[in-house]
Tab-separated table of C-alpha atoms in Angstrom:
chain	number	residue	atom	x	y	z
A	3	MET	CA	-77.880	-37.677	-83.387
A	4	LYS	CA	-79.137	-36.881	-79.906
A	5	PHE	CA	-78.164	-33.234	-78.497
A	6	GLY	CA	-78.368	-34.828	-75.164
A	7	LYS	CA	-76.116	-37.603	-75.790
A	8	MET	CA	-73.394	-35.470	-77.334
A	9	LYS	CA	-70.154	-35.330	-75.827
A	10	THR	CA	-70.085	-31.845	-73.785
A	11	HIS	CA	-66.888	-30.236	-75.403
A	12	ARG	CA	-68.831	-31.023	-79.255
A	13	ARG	CA	-71.878	-29.287	-77.469
A	14	ASN	CA	-70.030	-26.184	-76.221
A	15	ARG	CA	-68.705	-25.807	-79.753
A	16	LEU	CA	-72.014	-26.308	-81.305
A	17	LEU	CA	-73.325	-23.940	-78.704
A	18	LEU	CA	-70.305	-21.224	-79.725
A	19	VAL	CA	-71.292	-21.843	-83.472
A	20	ILE	CA	-75.203	-20.571	-83.144
A	21	PHE	CA	-74.259	-18.037	-80.715
A	22	VAL	CA	-71.814	-16.479	-83.866
A	23	VAL	CA	-74.525	-16.746	-86.370
A	24	VAL	CA	-77.299	-15.651	-84.357
A	25	MET	CA	-75.059	-12.653	-82.941
A	26	SER	CA	-73.368	-11.761	-86.324
A	27	GLY	CA	-76.984	-12.225	-87.698
A	28	SER	CA	-78.968	-9.708	-85.352
A	29	GLY	CA	-75.877	-7.145	-86.057
A	30	ILE	CA	-76.298	-7.001	-89.458
A	31	ALA	CA	-80.581	-7.022	-88.808
A	32	MET	CA	-79.911	-3.986	-86.640
A	33	ALA	CA	-78.070	-2.202	-89.101
A	34	LEU	CA	-80.215	-2.696	-91.938
A	35	LEU	CA	-83.081	-1.605	-90.199
A	36	ALA	CA	-81.422	1.605	-89.245
A	37	LEU	CA	-80.330	2.011	-92.910
A	38	ASN	CA	-83.705	0.501	-94.384
A	39	GLU	CA	-84.619	4.299	-95.793
A	40	ASN	CA	-81.570	4.426	-97.634
A	41	ILE	CA	-80.867	0.917	-98.643
A	42	ASN	CA	-84.272	1.465	-101.326
A	43	LEU	CA	-82.811	2.515	-104.622
A	44	PHE	CA	-85.338	4.721	-105.394
A	45	TYR	CA	-88.629	6.478	-104.355
A	46	SER	CA	-91.868	5.215	-105.050
A	47	PRO	CA	-94.903	7.768	-106.734
A	48	GLN	CA	-96.527	7.932	-102.989
A	49	GLU	CA	-93.166	9.608	-101.530
A	50	ILE	CA	-92.825	11.811	-104.445
A	51	VAL	CA	-96.328	12.739	-104.390
A	52	ASP	CA	-96.871	13.256	-100.627
A	53	GLY	CA	-93.389	15.087	-100.605
A	54	LYS	CA	-91.299	12.455	-98.955
A	55	ALA	CA	-88.355	13.124	-101.750
A	56	PRO	CA	-85.904	15.991	-101.523
A	57	VAL	CA	-86.528	18.716	-103.943
A	58	GLY	CA	-83.518	20.049	-106.031
A	59	GLN	CA	-81.289	17.227	-105.490
A	60	LEU	CA	-80.261	14.370	-107.661
A	61	ILE	CA	-82.213	11.141	-106.923
A	62	ARG	CA	-84.001	8.235	-108.616
A	63	ALA	CA	-87.593	7.918	-108.591
A	64	GLY	CA	-89.565	4.942	-110.157
A	65	GLY	CA	-93.304	3.486	-110.725
A	66	MET	CA	-95.289	2.355	-113.966
A	67	VAL	CA	-95.315	3.963	-116.960
A	68	ARG	CA	-98.771	4.865	-117.578
A	69	GLU	CA	-100.530	3.732	-120.671
A	70	GLY	CA	-100.896	6.139	-123.169
A	71	SER	CA	-98.998	8.488	-121.301
A	72	VAL	CA	-95.575	8.771	-123.286
A	73	VAL	CA	-95.443	12.275	-125.433
A	74	ARG	CA	-92.647	12.414	-127.653
A	75	SER	CA	-91.583	15.823	-129.372
A	76	ASP	CA	-91.463	15.722	-133.385
A	77	THR	CA	-88.267	17.740	-133.463
A	78	ASP	CA	-85.848	16.473	-130.919
A	79	LEU	CA	-85.265	13.776	-128.525
A	80	THR	CA	-87.339	15.234	-125.349
A	81	VAL	CA	-89.633	12.776	-124.304
A	82	SER	CA	-92.709	13.021	-121.351
A	83	PHE	CA	-94.835	10.444	-119.613
A	84	ARG	CA	-96.560	10.106	-116.475
A	85	VAL	CA	-94.957	7.386	-113.919
A	86	SER	CA	-97.851	5.660	-111.533
A	87	ASP	CA	-97.601	2.876	-108.800
A	88	LEU	CA	-101.194	2.101	-110.391
A	89	LYS	CA	-103.373	3.155	-107.361
A	90	ASN	CA	-103.669	6.722	-107.007
A	91	ALA	CA	-100.037	8.345	-106.738
A	92	GLU	CA	-98.471	9.686	-110.229
A	93	PHE	CA	-96.004	12.276	-111.169
A	94	THR	CA	-94.502	13.468	-114.812
A	95	VAL	CA	-91.266	12.692	-116.197
A	96	HIS	CA	-89.245	14.794	-118.686
A	97	PHE	CA	-86.548	13.496	-120.334
A	98	GLU	CA	-84.054	14.093	-123.236
A	99	GLY	CA	-82.195	11.432	-124.872
A	100	ILE	CA	-82.476	7.753	-126.011
A	101	LEU	CA	-84.993	5.639	-123.475
A	102	PRO	CA	-83.773	2.272	-123.329
A	103	ASP	CA	-84.922	-0.795	-125.613
A	104	LEU	CA	-87.518	-2.079	-122.830
A	105	PHE	CA	-89.001	1.059	-122.367
A	106	ARG	CA	-92.371	0.706	-123.006
A	107	GLU	CA	-95.865	1.934	-121.954
A	108	GLY	CA	-97.090	0.006	-118.799
A	109	GLN	CA	-93.595	-1.502	-117.669
A	110	GLY	CA	-91.323	-0.379	-114.903
A	111	VAL	CA	-89.152	2.486	-115.039
A	112	ILE	CA	-86.725	4.008	-112.728
A	113	ALA	CA	-85.482	7.590	-113.842
A	114	ARG	CA	-82.606	9.477	-111.934
A	115	GLY	CA	-82.696	13.320	-112.033
A	116	ILE	CA	-84.053	16.444	-109.719
A	117	LEU	CA	-87.500	16.812	-108.749
A	118	ARG	CA	-88.528	20.418	-109.156
A	119	ASP	CA	-90.604	21.797	-106.685
A	120	ASP	CA	-93.767	21.850	-108.864
A	121	GLY	CA	-93.855	18.161	-108.623
A	122	GLU	CA	-92.542	17.633	-112.044
A	123	PHE	CA	-89.249	15.512	-112.117
A	124	VAL	CA	-86.146	15.935	-114.965
A	125	ALA	CA	-84.311	12.620	-115.717
A	126	GLU	CA	-81.295	12.916	-117.131
A	127	GLU	CA	-81.235	9.062	-117.228
A	128	VAL	CA	-84.287	6.391	-117.462
A	129	LEU	CA	-83.581	2.326	-116.635
A	130	ALA	CA	-86.073	0.227	-117.807
A	131	LYS	CA	-87.053	-2.159	-114.636
A	132	HIS	CA	-88.825	-5.137	-116.284
A	133	ASP	CA	-90.618	-8.010	-114.872
A	134	GLU	CA	-89.610	-11.574	-113.864
A	135	GLU	CA	-92.090	-12.756	-116.466
A	136	TYR	CA	-90.565	-13.954	-119.700
A	137	MET	CA	-92.504	-14.988	-122.769
A	138	PRO	CA	-92.200	-16.179	-126.296
A	139	PRO	CA	-93.570	-14.016	-128.992
A	140	GLU	CA	-96.682	-15.977	-130.377
A	141	LEU	CA	-97.794	-16.435	-126.587
A	142	ASN	CA	-97.486	-12.787	-126.090
A	143	ASP	CA	-100.059	-12.307	-128.813
A	144	VAL	CA	-102.697	-14.872	-128.368
A	145	ILE	CA	-102.961	-13.358	-124.381
A	146	GLU	CA	-103.661	-9.826	-126.142
A	147	GLN	CA	-106.006	-11.447	-128.440
A	148	ALA	CA	-107.312	-13.473	-125.387
A	149	HIS	CA	-107.707	-9.687	-123.524
A	150	SER	CA	-108.931	-7.755	-126.724
A	151	GLU	CA	-111.809	-10.210	-127.222
A	152	ALA	CA	-112.752	-10.169	-123.762
A	153	ALA	CA	-112.542	-6.204	-123.707
A	154	LYS	CA	-115.279	-6.507	-126.329
B	29	MET	CA	-76.259	-43.921	-90.396
B	30	TRP	CA	-73.749	-41.442	-87.649
B	31	ASN	CA	-71.250	-44.691	-88.291
B	32	TRP	CA	-71.463	-44.026	-92.461
B	33	PHE	CA	-70.833	-40.402	-92.075
B	34	HIS	CA	-67.633	-41.064	-89.799
B	35	LYS	CA	-66.499	-43.452	-92.399
B	36	LEU	CA	-67.238	-41.164	-95.316
B	37	GLY	CA	-65.627	-38.571	-93.240
B	38	SER	CA	-61.701	-40.255	-93.143
B	39	PRO	CA	-59.759	-39.465	-96.367
B	40	LYS	CA	-58.958	-42.715	-97.317
B	41	THR	CA	-62.657	-43.839	-97.782
B	42	PHE	CA	-63.440	-40.547	-99.330
B	43	TYR	CA	-61.116	-40.926	-101.789
B	44	ALA	CA	-62.018	-44.138	-102.684
B	45	ILE	CA	-65.695	-43.791	-102.952
B	46	SER	CA	-65.365	-39.970	-105.007
B	47	GLY	CA	-62.645	-42.074	-107.116
B	48	SER	CA	-65.280	-44.382	-108.169
B	49	LEU	CA	-68.345	-41.864	-108.966
B	50	LEU	CA	-66.225	-38.976	-110.386
B	51	PRO	CA	-65.817	-39.996	-114.208
B	52	TYR	CA	-69.926	-40.671	-114.054
B	53	PHE	CA	-70.671	-37.218	-112.583
B	54	CYS	CA	-68.359	-35.614	-115.513
B	55	VAL	CA	-69.698	-37.400	-118.113
B	56	LEU	CA	-73.420	-36.455	-117.405
B	57	ALA	CA	-72.426	-33.012	-116.260
B	58	GLY	CA	-70.727	-32.398	-119.905
B	59	ILE	CA	-73.855	-34.045	-121.270
B	60	MET	CA	-76.382	-31.641	-119.489
B	61	LEU	CA	-74.018	-28.261	-120.171
B	62	VAL	CA	-73.485	-29.294	-123.868
B	63	ALA	CA	-77.466	-30.011	-124.285
B	64	GLY	CA	-78.125	-26.837	-121.857
B	65	VAL	CA	-76.648	-24.523	-124.374
B	66	VAL	CA	-77.469	-26.331	-127.350
B	67	TRP	CA	-81.072	-25.767	-126.199
B	68	ALA	CA	-80.424	-22.162	-124.699
B	69	LEU	CA	-78.645	-20.771	-127.644
B	70	GLY	CA	-80.916	-22.254	-130.694
B	71	PHE	CA	-84.211	-23.946	-129.545
B	72	VAL	CA	-85.286	-21.232	-127.114
B	73	PRO	CA	-87.638	-18.540	-128.394
B	74	PRO	CA	-87.189	-14.892	-127.901
B	75	ASP	CA	-88.603	-13.010	-125.358
B	76	TYR	CA	-91.501	-11.291	-126.362
B	77	GLN	CA	-89.823	-8.178	-125.212
B	78	GLN	CA	-86.151	-8.552	-124.622
B	79	GLY	CA	-85.803	-10.687	-127.730
B	80	HIS	CA	-83.285	-12.688	-128.064
B	81	THR	CA	-80.928	-11.212	-124.968
B	82	VAL	CA	-82.838	-13.415	-122.581
B	83	ARG	CA	-80.374	-15.949	-123.761
B	84	ILE	CA	-77.926	-14.475	-121.244
B	85	MET	CA	-80.459	-15.851	-118.389
B	86	TYR	CA	-79.549	-19.186	-119.207
B	87	VAL	CA	-75.722	-18.471	-117.793
B	88	HIS	CA	-76.666	-16.102	-114.876
B	89	VAL	CA	-79.559	-17.347	-113.044
B	90	PRO	CA	-77.756	-20.732	-112.858
B	91	SER	CA	-74.641	-18.948	-111.609
B	92	ALA	CA	-75.820	-16.804	-109.279
B	93	ILE	CA	-78.009	-20.223	-108.084
B	94	LEU	CA	-74.591	-21.605	-107.655
B	95	ALA	CA	-72.573	-18.737	-106.393
B	96	GLN	CA	-74.987	-18.792	-103.179
B	97	SER	CA	-75.421	-22.802	-103.095
B	98	SER	CA	-71.427	-23.081	-102.708
B	99	TYR	CA	-71.619	-20.688	-100.226
B	100	MET	CA	-73.932	-22.466	-98.597
B	101	MET	CA	-72.053	-25.562	-98.419
B	102	MET	CA	-68.770	-24.068	-97.263
B	103	ALA	CA	-70.688	-22.537	-94.330
B	104	ALA	CA	-71.956	-26.360	-93.632
B	105	ALA	CA	-68.480	-27.608	-93.892
B	106	GLY	CA	-67.317	-24.826	-91.618
B	107	VAL	CA	-70.085	-26.105	-89.059
B	108	VAL	CA	-69.055	-29.744	-89.746
B	109	TYR	CA	-65.646	-28.124	-89.278
B	110	LEU	CA	-65.984	-26.223	-85.862
B	111	VAL	CA	-68.099	-28.589	-83.889
B	112	TRP	CA	-66.998	-31.977	-85.037
B	113	ARG	CA	-63.629	-31.525	-86.047
B	114	ILE	CA	-63.668	-33.603	-89.107
B	115	LYS	CA	-60.489	-32.646	-91.392
B	116	LEU	CA	-62.490	-33.528	-94.674
B	117	ALA	CA	-64.750	-30.448	-93.878
B	118	ASP	CA	-61.926	-28.376	-93.654
B	119	ILE	CA	-60.900	-29.546	-96.785
B	120	ALA	CA	-63.848	-29.402	-98.270
B	121	LEU	CA	-64.255	-25.722	-97.235
B	122	GLN	CA	-61.214	-24.501	-98.756
B	123	CYS	CA	-61.697	-26.309	-101.809
B	124	ALA	CA	-65.220	-24.599	-102.117
B	125	ALA	CA	-64.000	-20.853	-101.981
B	126	PRO	CA	-61.912	-20.456	-105.454
B	127	ILE	CA	-64.854	-22.253	-107.264
B	128	GLY	CA	-67.651	-19.918	-105.438
B	129	THR	CA	-65.645	-17.014	-106.810
B	130	GLY	CA	-65.496	-17.764	-110.026
B	131	LEU	CA	-69.174	-18.307	-110.072
B	132	THR	CA	-70.127	-14.956	-108.415
B	133	PHE	CA	-67.650	-13.345	-110.980
B	134	LEU	CA	-69.826	-14.818	-113.355
B	135	ALA	CA	-73.393	-14.102	-112.120
B	136	LEU	CA	-72.378	-10.621	-111.923
B	137	ILE	CA	-70.185	-10.294	-115.217
B	138	THR	CA	-73.200	-11.604	-116.790
B	139	GLY	CA	-76.101	-9.917	-115.006
B	140	ALA	CA	-73.498	-6.151	-116.318
B	141	ILE	CA	-73.986	-7.921	-119.846
B	142	TRP	CA	-77.716	-8.457	-119.725
B	143	GLY	CA	-78.625	-5.351	-117.682
B	144	LYS	CA	-76.699	-3.481	-120.390
B	145	PRO	CA	-79.478	-3.745	-123.529
B	146	THR	CA	-82.370	-4.780	-121.118
B	147	TRP	CA	-82.222	-2.040	-118.020
B	148	GLY	CA	-79.812	0.772	-119.881
B	149	THR	CA	-76.585	0.460	-117.446
B	150	TRP	CA	-74.105	-2.157	-116.772
B	151	TRP	CA	-74.439	-1.475	-113.033
B	152	VAL	CA	-76.264	0.523	-110.556
B	153	TRP	CA	-75.846	0.039	-106.719
B	154	ASP	CA	-79.043	-1.723	-105.740
B	155	ALA	CA	-79.205	-4.020	-102.778
B	156	ARG	CA	-79.478	-7.214	-104.814
B	157	LEU	CA	-76.113	-6.039	-106.895
B	158	THR	CA	-74.637	-4.994	-104.062
B	159	SER	CA	-74.818	-7.933	-101.720
B	160	THR	CA	-74.125	-10.293	-104.333
B	161	LEU	CA	-70.735	-8.047	-104.682
B	162	VAL	CA	-70.158	-8.520	-100.987
B	163	LEU	CA	-70.448	-12.430	-101.577
B	164	LEU	CA	-67.715	-12.271	-103.703
B	165	PHE	CA	-65.578	-10.499	-101.278
B	166	LEU	CA	-67.165	-12.548	-98.617
B	167	PHE	CA	-65.185	-15.914	-101.204
B	168	VAL	CA	-61.992	-13.566	-101.592
B	169	GLY	CA	-61.823	-12.751	-98.207
B	170	VAL	CA	-62.028	-16.823	-97.224
B	171	MET	CA	-59.372	-17.282	-99.767
B	172	ALA	CA	-56.817	-14.781	-98.595
B	173	LEU	CA	-57.404	-15.251	-94.954
B	174	ARG	CA	-56.381	-18.988	-95.447
B	175	SER	CA	-53.440	-18.290	-97.049
B	176	ALA	CA	-52.345	-15.769	-94.908
B	177	MET	CA	-52.761	-18.485	-92.057
B	178	SER	CA	-51.171	-21.441	-93.774
B	179	GLY	CA	-49.487	-23.615	-91.682
B	180	LYS	CA	-51.043	-22.162	-88.614
B	181	ALA	CA	-53.021	-25.120	-86.580
B	182	SER	CA	-56.089	-22.519	-86.368
B	183	ALA	CA	-56.433	-21.686	-90.162
B	184	GLY	CA	-59.130	-24.120	-90.350
B	185	ARG	CA	-61.080	-22.381	-87.274
B	186	ALA	CA	-60.490	-18.892	-88.184
B	187	THR	CA	-61.970	-19.297	-92.086
B	188	ALA	CA	-64.616	-20.959	-91.019
B	189	MET	CA	-65.766	-18.710	-88.934
B	190	LEU	CA	-65.394	-15.794	-91.169
B	191	VAL	CA	-67.607	-18.021	-93.677
B	192	LEU	CA	-69.953	-18.093	-90.846
B	193	VAL	CA	-70.261	-14.123	-90.077
B	194	GLY	CA	-71.012	-14.115	-93.593
B	195	VAL	CA	-73.438	-16.299	-94.067
B	196	MET	CA	-75.978	-13.718	-93.347
B	197	ASN	CA	-75.420	-12.291	-96.679
B	198	LEU	CA	-77.130	-14.944	-98.092
B	199	PRO	CA	-81.132	-14.395	-96.924
B	200	ILE	CA	-79.929	-10.409	-97.935
B	201	ILE	CA	-79.280	-11.451	-101.441
B	202	LYS	CA	-82.608	-13.868	-101.544
B	203	TYR	CA	-85.041	-11.414	-100.165
B	204	SER	CA	-83.531	-8.343	-101.277
B	205	VAL	CA	-85.632	-7.667	-104.148
B	206	ASP	CA	-88.848	-8.434	-101.822
B	207	TRP	CA	-87.645	-6.120	-98.418
B	208	TRP	CA	-86.664	-2.952	-100.423
B	209	PHE	CA	-86.883	-1.419	-103.989
B	210	THR	CA	-84.294	-2.777	-106.848
B	211	LEU	CA	-83.757	-2.476	-109.998
B	212	HIS	CA	-83.354	-6.490	-110.160
B	213	GLN	CA	-86.407	-8.050	-111.122
B	214	PRO	CA	-87.976	-10.991	-108.126
B	215	SER	CA	-86.824	-14.121	-109.053
B	216	SER	CA	-88.624	-15.746	-111.737
B	217	PHE	CA	-87.390	-19.218	-110.922
B	218	SER	CA	-88.192	-21.173	-107.449
B	219	LEU	CA	-89.011	-24.603	-105.669
B	220	THR	CA	-92.272	-23.956	-104.111
B	221	GLU	CA	-93.943	-21.668	-106.943
B	222	LYS	CA	-94.791	-21.860	-110.367
B	223	PRO	CA	-92.521	-20.417	-112.747
B	224	SER	CA	-93.385	-17.427	-114.088
B	225	MET	CA	-92.400	-18.385	-117.819
B	226	PRO	CA	-93.477	-21.397	-120.389
B	227	PRO	CA	-92.050	-24.356	-120.157
B	228	GLU	CA	-89.918	-24.471	-123.414
B	229	MET	CA	-88.809	-21.624	-121.309
B	230	TRP	CA	-87.618	-22.480	-117.891
B	231	MET	CA	-87.050	-26.946	-118.861
B	232	PRO	CA	-84.037	-25.729	-120.495
B	233	LEU	CA	-82.857	-23.163	-117.568
B	234	LEU	CA	-83.178	-26.475	-115.116
B	235	VAL	CA	-80.700	-28.482	-117.470
B	236	MET	CA	-78.710	-25.611	-116.801
B	237	VAL	CA	-78.757	-25.243	-113.465
B	238	LEU	CA	-78.250	-29.198	-113.128
B	239	GLY	CA	-75.679	-28.868	-114.994
B	240	PHE	CA	-73.684	-26.246	-112.963
B	241	TYR	CA	-74.563	-28.171	-110.342
B	242	LEU	CA	-73.244	-31.416	-111.635
B	243	PHE	CA	-70.141	-29.461	-112.900
B	244	PHE	CA	-69.707	-28.053	-109.095
B	245	PHE	CA	-69.572	-31.346	-107.461
B	246	CYS	CA	-67.476	-32.819	-110.478
B	247	VAL	CA	-64.521	-29.607	-109.857
B	248	TRP	CA	-64.908	-29.569	-105.949
B	249	MET	CA	-64.321	-33.190	-105.574
B	250	LEU	CA	-60.786	-32.498	-108.307
B	251	ARG	CA	-60.128	-30.208	-106.089
B	252	ILE	CA	-60.798	-32.112	-102.672
B	253	ARG	CA	-58.812	-35.544	-103.632
B	254	THR	CA	-55.910	-32.957	-104.417
B	255	GLU	CA	-55.513	-31.638	-101.145
B	256	ILE	CA	-56.204	-35.328	-99.257
B	257	LEU	CA	-52.901	-36.269	-101.080
B	258	ASN	CA	-51.541	-33.302	-99.872
B	259	ARG	CA	-52.189	-33.647	-96.358
B	260	GLU	CA	-52.464	-36.819	-95.900
B	261	TYR	CA	-48.900	-37.742	-97.765
B	262	ARG	CA	-47.384	-39.579	-95.068
B	263	SER	CA	-50.099	-41.904	-94.436
B	264	ARG	CA	-49.590	-45.679	-96.103
B	265	TRP	CA	-52.271	-45.483	-98.208
B	266	VAL	CA	-51.079	-42.148	-100.028
B	267	ARG	CA	-47.525	-43.356	-100.186
B	268	GLU	CA	-48.774	-46.733	-101.844
B	269	LEU	CA	-50.847	-44.619	-104.190
B	270	VAL	CA	-48.396	-42.274	-105.649
B	271	GLN	CA	-45.174	-44.813	-105.904
C	18	MET	CA	-84.351	-23.722	-134.291
C	19	MET	CA	-85.143	-20.541	-133.644
C	20	PHE	CA	-82.521	-19.178	-136.768
C	21	GLU	CA	-82.642	-19.330	-140.233
C	22	SER	CA	-78.855	-18.883	-141.113
C	23	LEU	CA	-75.669	-18.820	-139.208
C	24	SER	CA	-75.496	-15.053	-139.916
C	25	ALA	CA	-79.012	-14.609	-137.630
C	26	PHE	CA	-77.122	-16.963	-135.215
C	27	MET	CA	-74.814	-14.616	-134.648
C	28	HIS	CA	-76.879	-11.591	-135.097
C	29	MET	CA	-78.866	-12.347	-132.261
C	30	GLY	CA	-81.191	-9.625	-133.478
C	31	GLY	CA	-78.959	-6.911	-132.727
C	32	HIS	CA	-77.790	-7.970	-129.044
C	33	GLY	CA	-75.209	-10.879	-130.777
C	34	ALA	CA	-71.909	-9.457	-128.627
C	35	PHE	CA	-73.564	-8.798	-125.130
C	36	VAL	CA	-75.231	-12.442	-125.450
C	37	TRP	CA	-71.731	-14.114	-127.323
C	38	SER	CA	-69.571	-12.341	-124.987
C	39	ALA	CA	-71.397	-13.798	-122.043
C	40	TYR	CA	-71.108	-17.248	-123.083
C	41	GLY	CA	-68.153	-16.727	-123.919
C	42	ILE	CA	-66.732	-15.538	-120.365
C	43	ALA	CA	-68.954	-18.619	-118.859
C	44	LEU	CA	-66.244	-20.611	-121.250
C	45	ILE	CA	-63.751	-18.823	-120.114
C	46	VAL	CA	-64.471	-19.427	-116.403
C	47	PHE	CA	-65.550	-22.711	-116.884
C	48	GLY	CA	-61.967	-24.093	-118.854
C	49	TYR	CA	-60.311	-22.564	-115.921
C	50	ASN	CA	-62.294	-24.577	-113.810
C	51	VAL	CA	-61.448	-28.107	-115.398
C	52	VAL	CA	-57.809	-26.713	-116.213
C	53	ALA	CA	-56.462	-24.995	-112.861
C	54	PRO	CA	-57.446	-28.471	-110.355
C	55	ILE	CA	-55.912	-30.949	-112.779
C	56	ARG	CA	-52.622	-29.011	-113.400
C	57	HIS	CA	-52.596	-28.521	-109.350
C	58	ARG	CA	-53.209	-32.658	-108.766
C	59	THR	CA	-49.988	-33.330	-111.445
C	60	SER	CA	-47.800	-30.857	-110.012
C	61	MET	CA	-48.988	-32.136	-106.446
C	62	LEU	CA	-48.466	-35.712	-107.035
C	63	ARG	CA	-44.958	-34.981	-108.380
C	64	GLU	CA	-44.464	-32.949	-104.919
C	65	VAL	CA	-45.754	-35.342	-102.887
C	66	ARG	CA	-43.449	-38.515	-104.094
C	67	GLN	CA	-40.580	-35.510	-103.769
C	68	ARG	CA	-41.301	-34.980	-99.958
C	69	LEU	CA	-42.060	-38.899	-99.746
C	70	ASP	CA	-38.243	-39.476	-101.663
C	71	ARG	CA	-36.663	-36.440	-99.236
C	72	GLU	CA	-38.242	-38.200	-95.825
C	73	ALA	CA	-36.888	-41.772	-96.820
C	74	GLN	CA	-33.437	-40.563	-97.072
């Protein structure tokens, strides 16, 4: 099909189709750009540390649970842990309740709750944000073994 | 090639060709789906973190892929109809909408069932989940507009326009997990990159995706053929066929 | 096979309700997608015949 050979009315219709898609596309793109910050489901540790997240309001904050930072209470369901972006920002989360099955150290987590003015986060709900890697348990054992041997 | 395209666009030729191919496609779709389900439920190893819950992936991911693909095909049919006014494209668009609605519904429901034990919630208003819900509304909107305008000559053009306006939702669904912070994980399956899981986990997923595609084509053809009979009932070949 | 017994298969490591309901709903959606067009075709053939008969008179 050559564009130049196309009948005029068909070419006009094709141009109309392209026009509709481009116009609606740019309209939606502008709306999304304007809303950009609000579409994010959660605040990153960097934003929490920089004070970009509102204090005292119900918000979501997320990041990675730092290895070895989980402290569980002996008497009740209270737990606290550090959420980091694996770079230089991290903050403490306090939570009372049952954590999801996939809550693990070193895995992603999204907490809904209130940021206190001392910079610590009091969560009323904790969700596990797992990554897109899947593997059978045996394979994971092999990888961990390789890691620990490499560390020796 | 151009001639061939126009010939296939004639309802009579399309009805004949699709009729002879359909049985093979149906058998193949059935084999793929049964093999995929048996493989996914019984032979895929459990995930090191999620355990057996990972088996939900084998219905969730194919239905989500097909939900988007069926919208894409519907939009392609819409362009063909708007520019070339091929009636068959209008029929194809109309017949894809109910199937796409079912697949999007399935993707959302299985996603919720998978989300509860893994994330800890059925639903969250993140960009990926919300844009997929918008896809469901688009499919329902196309069907509603179609039935509201039924009988009017402009029904085909109006629905095709609605489909085209909604097509921008597809890149939003696809890239939502990269553009914004979402609870939904990035896709683990794409044509260009190495899958982030071992072969014994992605191979059954591939079988299921192919099975879903074949199934979609089978039921799409079934619906298109019925709609051809509906619209062409005055033509001689249909009269000879039904009598 | 990843399961030792039928009950382990049904149990799915404690997540049986989730896994089986997901596959059950998928079966319903697929079943509907097969049955609906076949029934529609039967009724459409009948309707087309009626229309032709009416117009032939």
